[in-house]
Amino acid sequence: MRRKMAAGNWKMNGTRANLVEIDALIRDHGAAKSEVLICPPATLIHAMSGRADARIAVGAQDCHMSAAGAHTGDVSAEMLADVGASHVITGHSERRADHGESDADVAAKTAAVWAAGLVAIVCIGETLAQRKSGDTLNVIGAQLAGSIPDGATGANTVIAYEPVWAIGTGEVATVGQIAEVHDFIRAELAARFGAKAADTLRLLYGGSVKPANAAEIFATSNVDGALVGGASLKAADFGGIIAALDAA
Ligand code: 13P
């Protein structure tokens, strides 16, 4: 059985004043059935992990592919582990777009996350132009094959399907669109890693998930949770999503 997961990605938002949101999440959802993860900006990981104890996991939004070295401004997975991160998002579409990260870069970062003993949350997703031209499953298949190294298991990897056109736009993929892609991802994983291993890998949906649409999304085939941007910034909103996931 795959444990459901509610993951929040704060992106480039938040200062120490926002750590009170973690106190509220622990108070109201510290005993959630689902695994709860928040990925704040790197500057907040240490303080948040100290505050969150074991009931809420804290992760990072990116890491460098090397463990150490002359890479000014970068942070390695080992360093993130050192300050209390247990997970690292790799291949988010904003990093692919803003920093030109290729599938090969994402695979190297994912391997670095594993080498540090952390869990990678590998993101994939098509653009609107790719969907409109009927390329969605080709794009997803290629990203999946190229972004995940051999050796993925449910213990070291979570996959997030985030259609680029649904991120921060208020436009959510339909249940039919989500089911089609998630079923496809599960089948591709089974073909590559074997049905048994594929069955342990959690698949999150991301893109304008809110308390109001969460229940419908969580009832969708092969959806094991969500990767949430805007609605993870406030404990009240994210709490509504956690509650919907626990009830699914
Ligand atoms: P929104 O929930 O703000 O659409 O962001 C989704 C996302 O990119 C999470 O990684």
PDB file of C-alpha atoms and ligand atoms in Angstrom:
ATOM      1  CA  MET A   1       0.000   0.000   0.000  1.00  0.00           C
ATOM      2  CA  ARG A   2       1.377   3.417  -0.937  1.00  0.00           C
ATOM      3  CA  ARG A   3       1.175   6.000   1.849  1.00  0.00           C
ATOM      4  CA  LYS A   4      -0.469   9.142   0.550  1.00  0.00           C
ATOM      5  CA  MET A   5       1.581  12.324   0.480  1.00  0.00           C
ATOM      6  CA  ALA A   6       0.740  16.025   0.696  1.00  0.00           C
ATOM      7  CA  ALA A   7       3.804  18.030  -0.328  1.00  0.00           C
ATOM      8  CA  GLY A   8       4.045  21.811  -0.254  1.00  0.00           C
ATOM      9  CA  ASN A   9       6.460  23.774  -2.433  1.00  0.00           C
ATOM     10  CA  TRP A  10       6.834  27.299  -1.104  1.00  0.00           C
ATOM     11  CA  LYS A  11       8.970  28.293  -4.118  1.00  0.00           C
ATOM     12  CA  MET A  12      10.730  31.673  -3.529  1.00  0.00           C
ATOM     13  CA  ASN A  13       8.337  32.731  -0.785  1.00  0.00           C
ATOM     14  CA  GLY A  14       8.739  33.090   2.932  1.00  0.00           C
ATOM     15  CA  THR A  15      10.984  34.478   5.638  1.00  0.00           C
ATOM     16  CA  ARG A  16      11.346  33.407   9.270  1.00  0.00           C
ATOM     17  CA  ALA A  17       8.095  35.177  10.094  1.00  0.00           C
ATOM     18  CA  ASN A  18       6.285  32.519   8.038  1.00  0.00           C
ATOM     19  CA  LEU A  19       7.501  29.681  10.260  1.00  0.00           C
ATOM     20  CA  VAL A  20       4.355  30.132  12.356  1.00  0.00           C
ATOM     21  CA  GLU A  21       2.568  28.283   9.527  1.00  0.00           C
ATOM     22  CA  ILE A  22       4.481  25.155  10.539  1.00  0.00           C
ATOM     23  CA  ASP A  23       3.347  25.499  14.151  1.00  0.00           C
ATOM     24  CA  ALA A  24      -0.257  25.691  12.924  1.00  0.00           C
ATOM     25  CA  LEU A  25       0.189  22.676  10.641  1.00  0.00           C
ATOM     26  CA  ILE A  26       1.615  20.588  13.489  1.00  0.00           C
ATOM     27  CA  ARG A  27      -1.155  21.693  15.815  1.00  0.00           C
ATOM     28  CA  ASP A  28      -3.937  20.867  13.361  1.00  0.00           C
ATOM     29  CA  HIS A  29      -2.451  18.091  11.201  1.00  0.00           C
ATOM     30  CA  GLY A  30       0.498  16.682  13.150  1.00  0.00           C
ATOM     31  CA  ALA A  31      -1.349  13.377  13.410  1.00  0.00           C
ATOM     32  CA  ALA A  32      -2.394  13.160   9.727  1.00  0.00           C
ATOM     33  CA  LYS A  33      -2.520   9.693   8.165  1.00  0.00           C
ATOM     34  CA  SER A  34      -0.862  11.085   5.067  1.00  0.00           C
ATOM     35  CA  GLU A  35       2.813  11.974   4.918  1.00  0.00           C
ATOM     36  CA  VAL A  36       3.126  15.762   5.061  1.00  0.00           C
ATOM     37  CA  LEU A  37       6.152  17.522   3.559  1.00  0.00           C
ATOM     38  CA  ILE A  38       6.987  21.205   3.219  1.00  0.00           C
ATOM     39  CA  CYS A  39       9.773  22.404   0.920  1.00  0.00           C
ATOM     40  CA  PRO A  40      10.543  25.996   1.955  1.00  0.00           C
ATOM     41  CA  PRO A  41      13.281  28.149   0.432  1.00  0.00           C
ATOM     42  CA  ALA A  42      16.745  26.847   1.399  1.00  0.00           C
ATOM     43  CA  THR A  43      17.179  29.711   3.874  1.00  0.00           C
ATOM     44  CA  LEU A  44      14.370  28.302   6.053  1.00  0.00           C
ATOM     45  CA  ILE A  45      15.177  24.580   6.008  1.00  0.00           C
ATOM     46  CA  HIS A  46      17.251  24.543   9.186  1.00  0.00           C
ATOM     47  CA  ALA A  47      14.843  26.563  11.274  1.00  0.00           C
ATOM     48  CA  MET A  48      11.817  24.718   9.925  1.00  0.00           C
ATOM     49  CA  SER A  49      13.224  21.247  10.490  1.00  0.00           C
ATOM     50  CA  GLY A  50      14.089  22.182  14.064  1.00  0.00           C
ATOM     51  CA  ARG A  51      10.556  23.338  14.596  1.00  0.00           C
ATOM     52  CA  ALA A  52       8.725  20.609  12.692  1.00  0.00           C
ATOM     53  CA  ASP A  53       9.992  17.514  14.620  1.00  0.00           C
ATOM     54  CA  ALA A  54       9.136  14.142  13.105  1.00  0.00           C
ATOM     55  CA  ARG A  55       5.500  14.880  12.325  1.00  0.00           C
ATOM     56  CA  ILE A  56       6.153  17.040   9.295  1.00  0.00           C
ATOM     57  CA  ALA A  57       8.993  16.384   6.876  1.00  0.00           C
ATOM     58  CA  VAL A  58      11.048  19.262   5.494  1.00  0.00           C
ATOM     59  CA  GLY A  59      12.584  19.235   2.036  1.00  0.00           C
ATOM     60  CA  ALA A  60      14.472  21.370  -0.460  1.00  0.00           C
ATOM     61  CA  GLN A  61      13.421  22.631  -3.883  1.00  0.00           C
ATOM     62  CA  ASP A  62      16.679  21.887  -5.741  1.00  0.00           C
ATOM     63  CA  CYS A  63      20.277  20.813  -5.230  1.00  0.00           C
ATOM     64  CA  HIS A  64      23.533  20.676  -7.166  1.00  0.00           C
ATOM     65  CA  MET A  65      24.508  17.384  -8.816  1.00  0.00           C
ATOM     66  CA  SER A  66      27.919  17.320  -7.067  1.00  0.00           C
ATOM     67  CA  ALA A  67      28.513  16.728  -3.374  1.00  0.00           C
ATOM     68  CA  ALA A  68      30.935  19.660  -3.002  1.00  0.00           C
ATOM     69  CA  GLY A  69      33.224  21.861  -5.048  1.00  0.00           C
ATOM     70  CA  ALA A  70      33.723  25.161  -6.852  1.00  0.00           C
ATOM     71  CA  HIS A  71      30.083  25.961  -7.660  1.00  0.00           C
ATOM     72  CA  THR A  72      29.427  29.445  -6.347  1.00  0.00           C
ATOM     73  CA  GLY A  73      25.911  29.930  -5.074  1.00  0.00           C
ATOM     74  CA  ASP A  74      24.932  26.271  -5.247  1.00  0.00           C
ATOM     75  CA  VAL A  75      23.971  23.901  -2.453  1.00  0.00           C
ATOM     76  CA  SER A  76      24.508  20.125  -2.409  1.00  0.00           C
ATOM     77  CA  ALA A  77      22.189  17.382  -1.241  1.00  0.00           C
ATOM     78  CA  GLU A  78      24.636  16.551   1.566  1.00  0.00           C
ATOM     79  CA  MET A  79      24.378  20.136   2.833  1.00  0.00           C
ATOM     80  CA  LEU A  80      20.591  19.969   2.718  1.00  0.00           C
ATOM     81  CA  ALA A  81      20.627  16.692   4.650  1.00  0.00           C
ATOM     82  CA  ASP A  82      22.934  18.314   7.202  1.00  0.00           C
ATOM     83  CA  VAL A  83      20.331  20.987   8.026  1.00  0.00           C
ATOM     84  CA  GLY A  84      17.442  18.537   8.308  1.00  0.00           C
ATOM     85  CA  ALA A  85      16.031  18.035   4.812  1.00  0.00           C
ATOM     86  CA  SER A  86      14.719  14.551   4.079  1.00  0.00           C
ATOM     87  CA  HIS A  87      13.488  15.216   0.521  1.00  0.00           C
ATOM     88  CA  VAL A  88      14.614  17.268  -2.494  1.00  0.00           C
ATOM     89  CA  ILE A  89      12.467  18.315  -5.453  1.00  0.00           C
ATOM     90  CA  THR A  90      14.299  17.764  -8.754  1.00  0.00           C
ATOM     91  CA  GLY A  91      13.313  18.903 -12.238  1.00  0.00           C
ATOM     92  CA  HIS A  92      10.581  21.343 -11.291  1.00  0.00           C
ATOM     93  CA  SER A  93       9.337  23.006 -14.498  1.00  0.00           C
ATOM     94  CA  GLU A  94      10.373  26.424 -13.174  1.00  0.00           C
ATOM     95  CA  ARG A  95      13.975  25.166 -12.888  1.00  0.00           C
ATOM     96  CA  ARG A  96      13.775  23.524 -16.300  1.00  0.00           C
ATOM     97  CA  ALA A  97      12.490  26.842 -17.765  1.00  0.00           C
ATOM     98  CA  ASP A  98      14.453  29.408 -15.696  1.00  0.00           C
ATOM     99  CA  HIS A  99      17.764  27.526 -15.514  1.00  0.00           C
ATOM    100  CA  GLY A 100      17.657  25.388 -18.647  1.00  0.00           C
ATOM    101  CA  GLU A 101      17.790  22.110 -16.724  1.00  0.00           C
ATOM    102  CA  SER A 102      17.712  19.116 -19.080  1.00  0.00           C
ATOM    103  CA  ASP A 103      16.443  15.628 -18.319  1.00  0.00           C
ATOM    104  CA  ALA A 104      20.097  14.557 -17.943  1.00  0.00           C
ATOM    105  CA  ASP A 105      20.683  17.327 -15.379  1.00  0.00           C
ATOM    106  CA  VAL A 106      17.588  16.225 -13.482  1.00  0.00           C
ATOM    107  CA  ALA A 107      18.754  12.594 -13.504  1.00  0.00           C
ATOM    108  CA  ALA A 108      22.180  13.652 -12.165  1.00  0.00           C
ATOM    109  CA  LYS A 109      20.540  15.702  -9.417  1.00  0.00           C
ATOM    110  CA  THR A 110      18.234  12.814  -8.557  1.00  0.00           C
ATOM    111  CA  ALA A 111      21.250  10.502  -8.226  1.00  0.00           C
ATOM    112  CA  ALA A 112      22.906  13.109  -5.971  1.00  0.00           C
ATOM    113  CA  VAL A 113      19.788  13.183  -3.784  1.00  0.00           C
ATOM    114  CA  TRP A 114      19.899   9.393  -3.432  1.00  0.00           C
ATOM    115  CA  ALA A 115      23.633   9.450  -2.685  1.00  0.00           C
ATOM    116  CA  ALA A 116      22.922  11.775   0.243  1.00  0.00           C
ATOM    117  CA  GLY A 117      20.313   9.309   1.528  1.00  0.00           C
ATOM    118  CA  LEU A 118      17.379  11.587   0.717  1.00  0.00           C
ATOM    119  CA  VAL A 119      14.160  11.089  -1.244  1.00  0.00           C
ATOM    120  CA  ALA A 120      13.851  12.744  -4.667  1.00  0.00           C
ATOM    121  CA  ILE A 121      10.559  14.250  -5.806  1.00  0.00           C
ATOM    122  CA  VAL A 122      11.069  14.199  -9.568  1.00  0.00           C
ATOM    123  CA  CYS A 123       8.820  16.575 -11.534  1.00  0.00           C
ATOM    124  CA  ILE A 124       7.645  16.112 -15.100  1.00  0.00           C
ATOM    125  CA  GLY A 125       4.953  17.836 -17.137  1.00  0.00           C
ATOM    126  CA  GLU A 126       4.052  19.077 -20.601  1.00  0.00           C
ATOM    127  CA  THR A 127       3.615  22.664 -21.775  1.00  0.00           C
ATOM    128  CA  LEU A 128       0.351  23.942 -23.232  1.00  0.00           C
ATOM    129  CA  ALA A 129       1.825  23.893 -26.752  1.00  0.00           C
ATOM    130  CA  GLN A 130       2.857  20.250 -26.314  1.00  0.00           C
ATOM    131  CA  ARG A 131      -0.612  19.299 -25.073  1.00  0.00           C
ATOM    132  CA  LYS A 132      -2.304  21.172 -27.920  1.00  0.00           C
ATOM    133  CA  SER A 133      -0.202  19.378 -30.487  1.00  0.00           C
ATOM    134  CA  GLY A 134      -1.102  15.992 -29.019  1.00  0.00           C
ATOM    135  CA  ASP A 135       2.411  15.325 -27.696  1.00  0.00           C
ATOM    136  CA  THR A 136       1.608  14.982 -23.989  1.00  0.00           C
ATOM    137  CA  LEU A 137       2.318  11.274 -23.547  1.00  0.00           C
ATOM    138  CA  ASN A 138       5.439  11.392 -25.739  1.00  0.00           C
ATOM    139  CA  VAL A 139       6.807  14.279 -23.664  1.00  0.00           C
ATOM    140  CA  ILE A 140       5.936  12.594 -20.369  1.00  0.00           C
ATOM    141  CA  GLY A 141       7.462   9.300 -21.520  1.00  0.00           C
ATOM    142  CA  ALA A 142      10.708  10.998 -22.571  1.00  0.00           C
ATOM    143  CA  GLN A 143      10.978  13.069 -19.371  1.00  0.00           C
ATOM    144  CA  LEU A 144      10.311   9.998 -17.246  1.00  0.00           C
ATOM    145  CA  ALA A 145      12.927   7.927 -19.063  1.00  0.00           C
ATOM    146  CA  GLY A 146      15.511  10.725 -19.025  1.00  0.00           C
ATOM    147  CA  SER A 147      15.028  12.232 -15.561  1.00  0.00           C
ATOM    148  CA  ILE A 148      15.044   9.114 -13.384  1.00  0.00           C
ATOM    149  CA  PRO A 149      18.227   7.038 -13.058  1.00  0.00           C
ATOM    150  CA  ASP A 150      18.140   3.254 -12.745  1.00  0.00           C
ATOM    151  CA  GLY A 151      17.413   2.160  -9.208  1.00  0.00           C
ATOM    152  CA  ALA A 152      14.267   4.143  -8.431  1.00  0.00           C
ATOM    153  CA  THR A 153      12.144   2.624  -5.664  1.00  0.00           C
ATOM    154  CA  GLY A 154       9.240   3.781  -3.554  1.00  0.00           C
ATOM    155  CA  ALA A 155      11.759   4.434  -0.766  1.00  0.00           C
ATOM    156  CA  ASN A 156      13.963   6.876  -2.682  1.00  0.00           C
ATOM    157  CA  THR A 157      11.656   8.446  -5.282  1.00  0.00           C
ATOM    158  CA  VAL A 158       8.297  10.166  -5.633  1.00  0.00           C
ATOM    159  CA  ILE A 159       7.110  11.371  -9.039  1.00  0.00           C
ATOM    160  CA  ALA A 160       5.112  14.565  -9.495  1.00  0.00           C
ATOM    161  CA  TYR A 161       3.097  15.181 -12.655  1.00  0.00           C
ATOM    162  CA  GLU A 162       2.710  18.940 -13.017  1.00  0.00           C
ATOM    163  CA  PRO A 163       1.303  20.148 -16.329  1.00  0.00           C
ATOM    164  CA  VAL A 164       3.128  23.454 -16.879  1.00  0.00           C
ATOM    165  CA  TRP A 165      -0.058  25.181 -18.021  1.00  0.00           C
ATOM    166  CA  ALA A 166      -1.795  24.343 -14.729  1.00  0.00           C
ATOM    167  CA  ILE A 167       0.904  25.751 -12.423  1.00  0.00           C
ATOM    168  CA  GLY A 168      -0.075  28.981 -10.717  1.00  0.00           C
ATOM    169  CA  THR A 169      -2.759  29.652 -13.304  1.00  0.00           C
ATOM    170  CA  GLY A 170      -5.857  28.496 -11.442  1.00  0.00           C
ATOM    171  CA  GLU A 171      -6.447  26.164 -14.370  1.00  0.00           C
ATOM    172  CA  VAL A 172      -6.564  22.554 -13.156  1.00  0.00           C
ATOM    173  CA  ALA A 173      -6.219  19.553 -15.426  1.00  0.00           C
ATOM    174  CA  THR A 174      -9.463  17.630 -15.707  1.00  0.00           C
ATOM    175  CA  VAL A 175      -9.835  14.355 -13.864  1.00  0.00           C
ATOM    176  CA  GLY A 176      -9.737  12.612 -17.239  1.00  0.00           C
ATOM    177  CA  GLN A 177      -6.469  14.318 -18.202  1.00  0.00           C
ATOM    178  CA  ILE A 178      -4.878  13.512 -14.841  1.00  0.00           C
ATOM    179  CA  ALA A 179      -6.000   9.859 -14.958  1.00  0.00           C
ATOM    180  CA  GLU A 180      -4.693   9.401 -18.488  1.00  0.00           C
ATOM    181  CA  VAL A 181      -1.223  10.678 -17.587  1.00  0.00           C
ATOM    182  CA  HIS A 182      -0.990   8.974 -14.185  1.00  0.00           C
ATOM    183  CA  ASP A 183      -2.080   5.607 -15.618  1.00  0.00           C
ATOM    184  CA  PHE A 184       0.492   6.073 -18.384  1.00  0.00           C
ATOM    185  CA  ILE A 185       3.263   6.890 -15.871  1.00  0.00           C
ATOM    186  CA  ARG A 186       2.425   3.797 -13.806  1.00  0.00           C
ATOM    187  CA  ALA A 187       2.556   1.605 -16.923  1.00  0.00           C
ATOM    188  CA  GLU A 188       5.881   3.117 -18.050  1.00  0.00           C
ATOM    189  CA  LEU A 189       7.364   2.578 -14.594  1.00  0.00           C
ATOM    190  CA  ALA A 190       6.159  -1.026 -14.609  1.00  0.00           C
ATOM    191  CA  ALA A 191       7.739  -1.622 -18.020  1.00  0.00           C
ATOM    192  CA  ARG A 192      11.066  -0.224 -16.824  1.00  0.00           C
ATOM    193  CA  PHE A 193      11.338  -1.243 -13.166  1.00  0.00           C
ATOM    194  CA  GLY A 194       8.889  -4.172 -12.998  1.00  0.00           C
ATOM    195  CA  ALA A 195       5.296  -4.117 -11.783  1.00  0.00           C
ATOM    196  CA  LYS A 196       6.217  -4.759  -8.156  1.00  0.00           C
ATOM    197  CA  ALA A 197       8.642  -1.820  -7.864  1.00  0.00           C
ATOM    198  CA  ALA A 198       6.358   0.434  -9.928  1.00  0.00           C
ATOM    199  CA  ASP A 199       3.563  -0.287  -7.506  1.00  0.00           C
ATOM    200  CA  THR A 200       5.556   1.235  -4.625  1.00  0.00           C
ATOM    201  CA  LEU A 201       6.273   4.572  -6.362  1.00  0.00           C
ATOM    202  CA  ARG A 202       3.951   7.389  -5.385  1.00  0.00           C
ATOM    203  CA  LEU A 203       2.576   9.670  -8.111  1.00  0.00           C
ATOM    204  CA  LEU A 204       1.600  13.200  -7.077  1.00  0.00           C
ATOM    205  CA  TYR A 205      -0.451  15.634  -9.135  1.00  0.00           C
ATOM    206  CA  GLY A 206       0.525  19.310  -9.068  1.00  0.00           C
ATOM    207  CA  GLY A 207      -1.026  22.414 -10.610  1.00  0.00           C
ATOM    208  CA  SER A 208      -3.525  24.740  -8.894  1.00  0.00           C
ATOM    209  CA  VAL A 209      -4.551  22.199  -6.250  1.00  0.00           C
ATOM    210  CA  LYS A 210      -6.798  23.894  -3.670  1.00  0.00           C
ATOM    211  CA  PRO A 211      -8.994  22.676  -0.794  1.00  0.00           C
ATOM    212  CA  ALA A 212     -12.029  23.058  -3.093  1.00  0.00           C
ATOM    213  CA  ASN A 213     -10.757  20.745  -5.865  1.00  0.00           C
ATOM    214  CA  ALA A 214      -8.590  18.379  -3.791  1.00  0.00           C
ATOM    215  CA  ALA A 215     -11.171  15.649  -3.099  1.00  0.00           C
ATOM    216  CA  GLU A 216     -11.962  15.190  -6.777  1.00  0.00           C
ATOM    217  CA  ILE A 217      -8.276  15.021  -7.697  1.00  0.00           C
ATOM    218  CA  PHE A 218      -7.506  12.550  -4.891  1.00  0.00           C
ATOM    219  CA  ALA A 219     -10.295  10.238  -6.095  1.00  0.00           C
ATOM    220  CA  THR A 220      -8.543   9.963  -9.482  1.00  0.00           C
ATOM    221  CA  SER A 221      -6.835   6.789 -10.686  1.00  0.00           C
ATOM    222  CA  ASN A 222      -3.175   6.463  -9.628  1.00  0.00           C
ATOM    223  CA  VAL A 223      -3.099   9.778  -7.750  1.00  0.00           C
ATOM    224  CA  ASP A 224      -1.271   9.251  -4.441  1.00  0.00           C
ATOM    225  CA  GLY A 225      -1.288  12.869  -3.321  1.00  0.00           C
ATOM    226  CA  ALA A 226      -0.375  16.368  -4.432  1.00  0.00           C
ATOM    227  CA  LEU A 227       2.523  18.760  -4.861  1.00  0.00           C
ATOM    228  CA  VAL A 228       1.044  22.115  -3.925  1.00  0.00           C
ATOM    229  CA  GLY A 229       2.434  25.592  -4.599  1.00  0.00           C
ATOM    230  CA  GLY A 230       0.356  28.647  -3.696  1.00  0.00           C
ATOM    231  CA  ALA A 231      -2.097  26.823  -1.453  1.00  0.00           C
ATOM    232  CA  SER A 232       0.730  25.412   0.707  1.00  0.00           C
ATOM    233  CA  LEU A 233       1.800  28.832   1.981  1.00  0.00           C
ATOM    234  CA  LYS A 234      -1.043  29.107   4.474  1.00  0.00           C
ATOM    235  CA  ALA A 235      -1.616  26.325   6.995  1.00  0.00           C
ATOM    236  CA  ALA A 236      -5.380  26.777   6.733  1.00  0.00           C
ATOM    237  CA  ASP A 237      -5.404  26.129   2.968  1.00  0.00           C
ATOM    238  CA  PHE A 238      -2.825  23.356   3.038  1.00  0.00           C
ATOM    239  CA  GLY A 239      -4.668  21.818   5.991  1.00  0.00           C
ATOM    240  CA  GLY A 240      -7.816  21.581   3.880  1.00  0.00           C
ATOM    241  CA  ILE A 241      -5.845  19.650   1.260  1.00  0.00           C
ATOM    242  CA  ILE A 242      -4.320  17.325   3.895  1.00  0.00           C
ATOM    243  CA  ALA A 243      -7.781  16.652   5.325  1.00  0.00           C
ATOM    244  CA  ALA A 244      -9.123  15.808   1.843  1.00  0.00           C
ATOM    245  CA  LEU A 245      -6.205  13.434   1.280  1.00  0.00           C
ATOM    246  CA  ASP A 246      -6.711  11.715   4.621  1.00  0.00           C
ATOM    247  CA  ALA A 247     -10.382  11.227   3.720  1.00  0.00           C
ATOM    248  CA  ALA A 248      -9.699   9.887   0.213  1.00  0.00           C
TER     249      ALA A 248
HETATM  250  P1  13P B   1       0.461  25.905  -7.757  1.00  0.00           P
HETATM  251  O1  13P B   1      -0.165  24.958  -6.761  1.00  0.00           O
HETATM  252  O2  13P B   1       0.698  27.273  -7.195  1.00  0.00           O
HETATM  253  O3  13P B   1      -0.231  25.879  -9.069  1.00  0.00           O
HETATM  254  O4  13P B   1       1.965  25.343  -8.018  1.00  0.00           O
HETATM  255  C1  13P B   1       2.135  23.998  -8.326  1.00  0.00           C
HETATM  256  C2  13P B   1       3.587  23.695  -8.278  1.00  0.00           C
HETATM  257  O5  13P B   1       4.343  24.099  -9.135  1.00  0.00           O
HETATM  258  C3  13P B   1       4.085  22.916  -7.133  1.00  0.00           C
HETATM  259  O6  13P B   1       5.396  22.502  -7.342  1.00  0.00           O
END
